[in-house]
PDB file of C-alpha atoms in Angstrom:
ATOM      1  CA  MET A   1    -250.584 110.042  32.246  1.00  0.00           C
ATOM      2  CA  LYS A   2    -252.468 110.569  29.286  1.00  0.00           C
ATOM      3  CA  HIS A   3    -251.925 114.328  27.981  1.00  0.00           C
ATOM      4  CA  THR A   4    -255.046 115.837  26.503  1.00  0.00           C
ATOM      5  CA  ALA A   5    -254.832 117.697  22.692  1.00  0.00           C
ATOM      6  CA  LEU A   6    -256.656 120.599  21.119  1.00  0.00           C
ATOM      7  CA  VAL A   7    -256.031 120.155  17.133  1.00  0.00           C
ATOM      8  CA  THR A   8    -257.362 123.159  15.077  1.00  0.00           C
ATOM      9  CA  GLY A   9    -259.475 122.218  11.707  1.00  0.00           C
ATOM     10  CA  GLY A  10    -259.577 118.790  13.138  1.00  0.00           C
ATOM     11  CA  SER A  11    -262.294 117.885  10.494  1.00  0.00           C
ATOM     12  CA  ARG A  12    -260.641 117.169   7.386  1.00  0.00           C
ATOM     13  CA  GLY A  13    -257.251 117.059   5.398  1.00  0.00           C
ATOM     14  CA  ILE A  14    -254.480 117.558   7.710  1.00  0.00           C
ATOM     15  CA  GLY A  15    -255.932 118.179  10.906  1.00  0.00           C
ATOM     16  CA  LYS A  16    -257.831 115.149  10.718  1.00  0.00           C
ATOM     17  CA  ALA A  17    -254.923 113.008   9.870  1.00  0.00           C
ATOM     18  CA  ILE A  18    -252.840 114.662  13.417  1.00  0.00           C
ATOM     19  CA  ALA A  19    -256.307 114.219  15.659  1.00  0.00           C
ATOM     20  CA  LEU A  20    -256.061 110.588  14.290  1.00  0.00           C
ATOM     21  CA  ALA A  21    -252.099 110.138  15.222  1.00  0.00           C
ATOM     22  CA  LEU A  22    -252.168 111.609  18.704  1.00  0.00           C
ATOM     23  CA  ALA A  23    -255.425 109.783  19.058  1.00  0.00           C
ATOM     24  CA  TYR A  24    -253.533 105.985  18.130  1.00  0.00           C
ATOM     25  CA  GLU A  25    -251.042 107.442  20.697  1.00  0.00           C
ATOM     26  CA  GLY A  26    -253.653 107.171  23.561  1.00  0.00           C
ATOM     27  CA  MET A  27    -254.537 110.900  23.605  1.00  0.00           C
ATOM     28  CA  PRO A  28    -258.334 112.440  24.046  1.00  0.00           C
ATOM     29  CA  VAL A  29    -258.094 115.041  21.297  1.00  0.00           C
ATOM     30  CA  ALA A  30    -260.120 117.608  21.473  1.00  0.00           C
ATOM     31  CA  LEU A  31    -260.486 118.809  17.202  1.00  0.00           C
ATOM     32  CA  THR A  32    -262.024 122.323  16.225  1.00  0.00           C
ATOM     33  CA  TYR A  33    -264.030 123.261  13.295  1.00  0.00           C
ATOM     34  CA  ASN A  34    -265.561 126.581  11.635  1.00  0.00           C
ATOM     35  CA  ASP A  35    -268.645 125.290   9.523  1.00  0.00           C
ATOM     36  CA  LYS A  36    -267.604 121.640   8.602  1.00  0.00           C
ATOM     37  CA  GLU A  37    -269.786 120.381  11.630  1.00  0.00           C
ATOM     38  CA  LYS A  38    -270.696 117.345   9.922  1.00  0.00           C
ATOM     39  CA  GLU A  39    -267.758 116.181   8.738  1.00  0.00           C
ATOM     40  CA  ALA A  40    -265.802 117.372  12.920  1.00  0.00           C
ATOM     41  CA  HIS A  41    -268.291 114.685  14.679  1.00  0.00           C
ATOM     42  CA  ALA A  42    -268.010 111.943  11.784  1.00  0.00           C
ATOM     43  CA  VAL A  43    -264.113 111.923  13.338  1.00  0.00           C
ATOM     44  CA  VAL A  44    -264.777 112.191  15.898  1.00  0.00           C
ATOM     45  CA  LYS A  45    -266.578 108.625  16.079  1.00  0.00           C
ATOM     46  CA  GLU A  46    -263.158 107.574  14.007  1.00  0.00           C
ATOM     47  CA  ILE A  47    -261.074 108.509  17.193  1.00  0.00           C
ATOM     48  CA  GLU A  48    -264.144 106.529  19.333  1.00  0.00           C
ATOM     49  CA  LYS A  49    -263.574 103.685  17.317  1.00  0.00           C
ATOM     50  CA  ILE A  50    -259.567 103.124  17.947  1.00  0.00           C
ATOM     51  CA  GLY A  51    -260.721 103.909  22.098  1.00  0.00           C
ATOM     52  CA  SER A  52    -259.871 106.760  22.497  1.00  0.00           C
ATOM     53  CA  SER A  53    -261.861 110.088  23.517  1.00  0.00           C
ATOM     54  CA  ALA A  54    -262.628 112.632  21.608  1.00  0.00           C
ATOM     55  CA  VAL A  55    -264.527 116.008  20.910  1.00  0.00           C
ATOM     56  CA  ALA A  56    -265.518 118.374  18.054  1.00  0.00           C
ATOM     57  CA  VAL A  57    -266.108 122.268  19.141  1.00  0.00           C
ATOM     58  CA  ARG A  58    -266.305 125.225  17.106  1.00  0.00           C
ATOM     59  CA  LEU A  59    -264.329 127.600  16.441  1.00  0.00           C
ATOM     60  CA  ASP A  60    -263.568 130.506  14.764  1.00  0.00           C
ATOM     61  CA  GLN A  61    -259.965 131.429  15.471  1.00  0.00           C
ATOM     62  CA  GLY A  62    -260.112 134.941  13.929  1.00  0.00           C
ATOM     63  CA  ASP A  63    -261.832 135.761  17.086  1.00  0.00           C
ATOM     64  CA  ARG A  64    -260.919 135.922  20.722  1.00  0.00           C
ATOM     65  CA  GLU A  65    -264.101 135.484  22.695  1.00  0.00           C
ATOM     66  CA  SER A  66    -264.392 132.332  20.201  1.00  0.00           C
ATOM     67  CA  VAL A  67    -260.659 130.749  20.869  1.00  0.00           C
ATOM     68  CA  ARG A  68    -261.612 131.318  24.222  1.00  0.00           C
ATOM     69  CA  ARG A  69    -265.239 129.442  24.643  1.00  0.00           C
ATOM     70  CA  ALA A  70    -263.729 126.426  22.794  1.00  0.00           C
ATOM     71  CA  VAL A  71    -260.218 125.833  25.058  1.00  0.00           C
ATOM     72  CA  GLU A  72    -262.813 126.624  27.720  1.00  0.00           C
ATOM     73  CA  GLU A  73    -265.124 123.940  25.992  1.00  0.00           C
ATOM     74  CA  ALA A  74    -262.238 121.928  24.961  1.00  0.00           C
ATOM     75  CA  ARG A  75    -260.900 121.541  29.364  1.00  0.00           C
ATOM     76  CA  GLU A  76    -263.755 121.072  30.792  1.00  0.00           C
ATOM     77  CA  ARG A  77    -265.289 117.614  28.797  1.00  0.00           C
ATOM     78  CA  LEU A  78    -261.330 116.327  28.144  1.00  0.00           C
ATOM     79  CA  GLY A  79    -259.317 117.783  30.794  1.00  0.00           C
ATOM     80  CA  PRO A  80    -256.622 120.609  31.182  1.00  0.00           C
ATOM     81  CA  ILE A  81    -254.544 121.262  27.435  1.00  0.00           C
ATOM     82  CA  ALA A  82    -251.491 120.101  27.015  1.00  0.00           C
ATOM     83  CA  VAL A  83    -250.568 119.365  23.372  1.00  0.00           C
ATOM     84  CA  LEU A  84    -252.040 121.969  21.190  1.00  0.00           C
ATOM     85  CA  VAL A  85    -250.829 121.878  17.531  1.00  0.00           C
ATOM     86  CA  ASN A  86    -252.600 124.983  15.465  1.00  0.00           C
ATOM     87  CA  ASN A  87    -253.289 123.573  11.908  1.00  0.00           C
ATOM     88  CA  ALA A  88    -256.399 125.857  10.810  1.00  0.00           C
ATOM     89  CA  GLY A  89    -255.624 128.386   8.553  1.00  0.00           C
ATOM     90  CA  ILE A  90    -257.448 129.405   5.759  1.00  0.00           C
ATOM     91  CA  ALA A  91    -255.498 130.459   2.035  1.00  0.00           C
ATOM     92  CA  GLN A  92    -255.708 132.719  -0.961  1.00  0.00           C
ATOM     93  CA  LYS A  93    -254.597 132.626  -4.119  1.00  0.00           C
ATOM     94  CA  LYS A  94    -254.882 136.471  -5.866  1.00  0.00           C
ATOM     95  CA  PRO A  95    -252.146 138.497  -7.744  1.00  0.00           C
ATOM     96  CA  PHE A  96    -250.349 140.903  -5.047  1.00  0.00           C
ATOM     97  CA  GLU A  97    -251.619 143.259  -7.034  1.00  0.00           C
ATOM     98  CA  GLU A  98    -255.381 142.506  -6.298  1.00  0.00           C
ATOM     99  CA  ILE A  99    -255.301 141.804  -2.760  1.00  0.00           C
ATOM    100  CA  THR A 100    -257.781 144.144  -0.629  1.00  0.00           C
ATOM    101  CA  ASP A 101    -256.254 145.277   3.399  1.00  0.00           C
ATOM    102  CA  ASP A 102    -259.484 143.057   3.959  1.00  0.00           C
ATOM    103  CA  ASP A 103    -258.156 139.710   2.279  1.00  0.00           C
ATOM    104  CA  TRP A 104    -254.813 141.059   4.473  1.00  0.00           C
ATOM    105  CA  ASP A 105    -256.959 141.497   7.497  1.00  0.00           C
ATOM    106  CA  ALA A 106    -258.370 138.372   7.473  1.00  0.00           C
ATOM    107  CA  MET A 107    -255.288 136.433   6.636  1.00  0.00           C
ATOM    108  CA  MET A 108    -253.525 137.748   9.198  1.00  0.00           C
ATOM    109  CA  ALA A 109    -256.583 136.939  12.083  1.00  0.00           C
ATOM    110  CA  VAL A 110    -256.929 133.532  11.451  1.00  0.00           C
ATOM    111  CA  ASN A 111    -254.070 132.686  10.141  1.00  0.00           C
ATOM    112  CA  LEU A 112    -251.166 134.735  12.704  1.00  0.00           C
ATOM    113  CA  ARG A 113    -253.790 135.714  15.843  1.00  0.00           C
ATOM    114  CA  GLY A 114    -255.500 132.355  16.248  1.00  0.00           C
ATOM    115  CA  PRO A 115    -252.694 130.534  16.793  1.00  0.00           C
ATOM    116  CA  PHE A 116    -251.258 133.524  19.001  1.00  0.00           C
ATOM    117  CA  SER A 117    -254.559 133.547  21.109  1.00  0.00           C
ATOM    118  CA  LEU A 118    -254.684 129.672  21.675  1.00  0.00           C
ATOM    119  CA  CYS A 119    -251.109 129.860  22.570  1.00  0.00           C
ATOM    120  CA  GLN A 120    -251.781 132.617  25.234  1.00  0.00           C
ATOM    121  CA  GLU A 121    -255.250 130.447  26.586  1.00  0.00           C
ATOM    122  CA  VAL A 122    -253.687 126.892  26.561  1.00  0.00           C
ATOM    123  CA  LEU A 123    -250.115 127.537  28.058  1.00  0.00           C
ATOM    124  CA  PRO A 124    -250.846 128.436  31.693  1.00  0.00           C
ATOM    125  CA  ASP A 125    -251.998 124.629  32.240  1.00  0.00           C
ATOM    126  CA  MET A 126    -249.036 123.488  30.650  1.00  0.00           C
ATOM    127  CA  VAL A 127    -246.679 125.989  32.653  1.00  0.00           C
ATOM    128  CA  LYS A 128    -248.485 124.471  35.290  1.00  0.00           C
ATOM    129  CA  SER A 129    -247.853 121.444  34.385  1.00  0.00           C
ATOM    130  CA  LYS A 130    -244.386 121.883  33.480  1.00  0.00           C
ATOM    131  CA  TRP A 131    -245.086 119.547  30.414  1.00  0.00           C
ATOM    132  CA  GLY A 132    -246.249 121.152  27.045  1.00  0.00           C
ATOM    133  CA  ARG A 133    -246.219 120.265  23.245  1.00  0.00           C
ATOM    134  CA  ILE A 134    -246.969 123.147  20.829  1.00  0.00           C
ATOM    135  CA  VAL A 135    -246.477 122.293  16.980  1.00  0.00           C
ATOM    136  CA  ASN A 136    -247.487 125.316  14.524  1.00  0.00           C
ATOM    137  CA  ILE A 137    -248.297 124.105  11.268  1.00  0.00           C
ATOM    138  CA  SER A 138    -246.356 126.279   8.417  1.00  0.00           C
ATOM    139  CA  SER A 139    -245.643 126.261   4.857  1.00  0.00           C
ATOM    140  CA  ILE A 140    -243.106 126.740   2.451  1.00  0.00           C
ATOM    141  CA  GLY A 141    -244.583 129.778   1.590  1.00  0.00           C
ATOM    142  CA  GLY A 142    -243.223 131.018   4.800  1.00  0.00           C
ATOM    143  CA  GLN A 143    -239.949 130.216   4.858  1.00  0.00           C
ATOM    144  CA  TRP A 144    -238.947 131.315   1.099  1.00  0.00           C
ATOM    145  CA  GLY A 145    -242.216 133.202   0.355  1.00  0.00           C
ATOM    146  CA  GLY A 146    -244.823 133.386  -1.802  1.00  0.00           C
ATOM    147  CA  VAL A 147    -245.838 134.527  -5.346  1.00  0.00           C
ATOM    148  CA  HIS A 148    -249.515 133.909  -5.397  1.00  0.00           C
ATOM    149  CA  GLN A 149    -250.414 134.363  -2.017  1.00  0.00           C
ATOM    150  CA  VAL A 150    -247.809 136.705  -0.881  1.00  0.00           C
ATOM    151  CA  HIS A 151    -250.323 137.231   2.005  1.00  0.00           C
ATOM    152  CA  TYR A 152    -250.289 133.786   3.467  1.00  0.00           C
ATOM    153  CA  ALA A 153    -246.427 133.300   2.786  1.00  0.00           C
ATOM    154  CA  ALA A 154    -246.201 136.794   5.380  1.00  0.00           C
ATOM    155  CA  ALA A 155    -248.697 135.146   8.132  1.00  0.00           C
ATOM    156  CA  LYS A 156    -247.121 131.693   7.841  1.00  0.00           C
ATOM    157  CA  ALA A 157    -243.432 133.558   8.587  1.00  0.00           C
ATOM    158  CA  GLY A 158    -244.340 135.231  11.102  1.00  0.00           C
ATOM    159  CA  LEU A 159    -245.773 131.994  12.481  1.00  0.00           C
ATOM    160  CA  ILE A 160    -242.539 130.234  12.317  1.00  0.00           C
ATOM    161  CA  ASN A 161    -240.968 133.655  14.441  1.00  0.00           C
ATOM    162  CA  LEU A 162    -243.682 132.963  16.778  1.00  0.00           C
ATOM    163  CA  THR A 163    -242.970 129.838  16.974  1.00  0.00           C
ATOM    164  CA  ARG A 164    -239.187 130.240  17.269  1.00  0.00           C
ATOM    165  CA  SER A 165    -240.371 133.393  20.703  1.00  0.00           C
ATOM    166  CA  LEU A 166    -242.539 130.779  22.174  1.00  0.00           C
ATOM    167  CA  ALA A 167    -239.759 128.415  22.237  1.00  0.00           C
ATOM    168  CA  ARG A 168    -237.525 130.439  24.199  1.00  0.00           C
ATOM    169  CA  LEU A 169    -239.884 131.703  26.067  1.00  0.00           C
ATOM    170  CA  TYR A 170    -241.047 128.169  27.967  1.00  0.00           C
ATOM    171  CA  SER A 171    -238.821 125.805  27.264  1.00  0.00           C
ATOM    172  CA  LYS A 172    -237.730 125.935  30.924  1.00  0.00           C
ATOM    173  CA  HIS A 173    -240.895 125.370  31.629  1.00  0.00           C
ATOM    174  CA  GLY A 174    -240.902 121.653  30.200  1.00  0.00           C
ATOM    175  CA  ILE A 175    -242.931 123.118  27.076  1.00  0.00           C
ATOM    176  CA  THR A 176    -241.862 122.804  23.638  1.00  0.00           C
ATOM    177  CA  VAL A 177    -242.731 124.691  20.466  1.00  0.00           C
ATOM    178  CA  ASN A 178    -242.418 123.801  17.011  1.00  0.00           C
ATOM    179  CA  ALA A 179    -243.278 124.226  13.537  1.00  0.00           C
ATOM    180  CA  VAL A 180    -243.757 122.192  10.570  1.00  0.00           C
ATOM    181  CA  ALA A 181    -243.595 123.172   7.775  1.00  0.00           C
ATOM    182  CA  PRO A 182    -245.777 121.262   4.298  1.00  0.00           C
ATOM    183  CA  GLU A 183    -245.730 120.867   0.758  1.00  0.00           C
ATOM    184  CA  TRP A 184    -247.640 119.745  -2.106  1.00  0.00           C
ATOM    185  CA  ILE A 185    -249.179 118.084   0.299  1.00  0.00           C
ATOM    186  CA  ALA A 186    -252.881 116.422  -1.627  1.00  0.00           C
ATOM    187  CA  THR A 187    -255.447 117.867   0.472  1.00  0.00           C
ATOM    188  CA  ASP A 188    -259.650 119.202  -0.099  1.00  0.00           C
ATOM    189  CA  GLN A 189    -258.068 122.057   0.569  1.00  0.00           C
ATOM    190  CA  MET A 190    -255.255 122.241  -2.641  1.00  0.00           C
ATOM    191  CA  LYS A 191    -256.856 120.487  -4.715  1.00  0.00           C
ATOM    192  CA  LYS A 192    -260.705 122.060  -4.714  1.00  0.00           C
ATOM    193  CA  ASP A 193    -260.329 125.242  -2.633  1.00  0.00           C
ATOM    194  CA  MET A 194    -256.758 125.640  -4.116  1.00  0.00           C
ATOM    195  CA  GLY A 195    -257.426 124.203  -7.672  1.00  0.00           C
ATOM    196  CA  TYR A 196    -254.630 122.043  -7.739  1.00  0.00           C
ATOM    197  CA  ASP A 197    -254.864 118.722 -10.399  1.00  0.00           C
ATOM    198  CA  PHE A 198    -252.274 116.398  -8.840  1.00  0.00           C
ATOM    199  CA  ASP A 199    -252.719 114.020 -11.771  1.00  0.00           C
ATOM    200  CA  SER A 200    -251.193 116.163 -13.755  1.00  0.00           C
ATOM    201  CA  ILE A 201    -248.555 117.984 -12.099  1.00  0.00           C
ATOM    202  CA  ASP A 202    -245.315 117.646 -12.931  1.00  0.00           C
ATOM    203  CA  PHE A 203    -243.114 116.654  -9.560  1.00  0.00           C
ATOM    204  CA  SER A 204    -239.348 116.385 -11.337  1.00  0.00           C
ATOM    205  CA  ASN A 205    -239.043 119.538  -9.068  1.00  0.00           C
ATOM    206  CA  VAL A 206    -239.892 117.480  -5.994  1.00  0.00           C
ATOM    207  CA  PRO A 207    -236.828 115.362  -5.288  1.00  0.00           C
ATOM    208  CA  VAL A 208    -239.434 112.567  -3.801  1.00  0.00           C
ATOM    209  CA  GLY A 209    -241.164 112.749  -7.410  1.00  0.00           C
ATOM    210  CA  ARG A 210    -244.517 112.584  -5.433  1.00  0.00           C
ATOM    211  CA  ALA A 211    -247.204 115.000  -3.436  1.00  0.00           C
ATOM    212  CA  GLY A 212    -246.880 113.937   0.243  1.00  0.00           C
ATOM    213  CA  THR A 213    -250.334 112.875   2.236  1.00  0.00           C
ATOM    214  CA  PRO A 214    -252.006 114.100   5.305  1.00  0.00           C
ATOM    215  CA  GLU A 215    -250.523 111.534   7.182  1.00  0.00           C
ATOM    216  CA  GLU A 216    -246.751 112.072   6.684  1.00  0.00           C
ATOM    217  CA  VAL A 217    -247.623 115.102   7.938  1.00  0.00           C
ATOM    218  CA  ALA A 218    -249.423 114.009  10.608  1.00  0.00           C
ATOM    219  CA  SER A 219    -246.707 111.161  11.579  1.00  0.00           C
ATOM    220  CA  THR A 220    -243.892 114.110  11.856  1.00  0.00           C
ATOM    221  CA  VAL A 221    -246.522 116.030  14.406  1.00  0.00           C
ATOM    222  CA  ALA A 222    -247.237 112.999  16.351  1.00  0.00           C
ATOM    223  CA  PHE A 223    -243.066 112.462  16.888  1.00  0.00           C
ATOM    224  CA  LEU A 224    -242.972 116.286  18.510  1.00  0.00           C
ATOM    225  CA  CYS A 225    -245.839 115.837  20.364  1.00  0.00           C
ATOM    226  CA  SER A 226    -244.344 112.811  22.442  1.00  0.00           C
ATOM    227  CA  GLU A 227    -241.866 112.686  24.904  1.00  0.00           C
ATOM    228  CA  GLY A 228    -239.176 111.423  22.727  1.00  0.00           C
ATOM    229  CA  ALA A 229    -239.373 114.824  21.361  1.00  0.00           C
ATOM    230  CA  SER A 230    -238.571 116.303  24.518  1.00  0.00           C
ATOM    231  CA  TYR A 231    -235.056 118.015  23.322  1.00  0.00           C
ATOM    232  CA  ILE A 232    -236.195 119.383  20.198  1.00  0.00           C
ATOM    233  CA  SER A 233    -237.799 123.011  20.267  1.00  0.00           C
ATOM    234  CA  GLY A 234    -237.683 126.095  18.846  1.00  0.00           C
ATOM    235  CA  GLN A 235    -237.183 124.381  15.618  1.00  0.00           C
ATOM    236  CA  THR A 236    -239.011 124.425  12.365  1.00  0.00           C
ATOM    237  CA  VAL A 237    -239.570 120.531  10.443  1.00  0.00           C
ATOM    238  CA  ASN A 238    -239.360 120.158   6.738  1.00  0.00           C
ATOM    239  CA  VAL A 239    -241.743 118.152   5.072  1.00  0.00           C
ATOM    240  CA  ASN A 240    -241.926 118.978   1.074  1.00  0.00           C
ATOM    241  CA  GLY A 241    -240.511 115.722  -0.332  1.00  0.00           C
ATOM    242  CA  GLY A 242    -236.505 117.992  -0.142  1.00  0.00           C
ATOM    243  CA  VAL A 243    -238.583 121.011  -2.446  1.00  0.00           C
ATOM    244  CA  TYR A 244    -236.492 123.493   0.062  1.00  0.00           C
ATOM    245  CA  PHE A 245    -233.785 122.430   2.966  1.00  0.00           C
ATOM    246  CA  GLY A 246    -233.962 125.657   5.095  1.00  0.00           C
TER     247      GLY A 246
END
């Protein structure tokens, strides 16, 4: 049986790599985008070239109605959602003293309430079929706190707890729920949106000694979505080059 996957934020970076990794495992993939429609459809074409099915679906995950529409469209076009990867999110570097209520609310709406809404929308299908995989993409900031992104770190910490709570509730139904916490992954978001110059960063404090790649995160997610990971639930898997061992 081919399990349909829904990957949020699948138009670039880690989300794109995850969508491709799951497609290589034979899964039909619905990947979402917010404003990068052209890039999302390019990923769909890549997936189709490897012989799998894919669709691109617009999603504003801070809006419940948009979540419902996206899940329903994915379900109608590819079948019931058996695998959900909550990858989409926003980031913002800002001193704690300058974070506004609007900044805080937007961060929580997209990075925490969005995954919560998506889980609520797809879990009935998973319970019905007695099989499911949910993987939430968190961050090292959600484990040890944030300095330049306190609101981001708080949302990602909440995502880890949501992961654990859902694992307690739904593992008995054959549904595993896990989180993956990356750090120093060389993506467009890190380079362009956050302003990191990976060519000039000193990685001496990273035991592996380098930045990670989206594909390294994606391979971890693909394993957690597999049959082989059926006894792993409620865990936060670190993909951080050894920076944090918690």
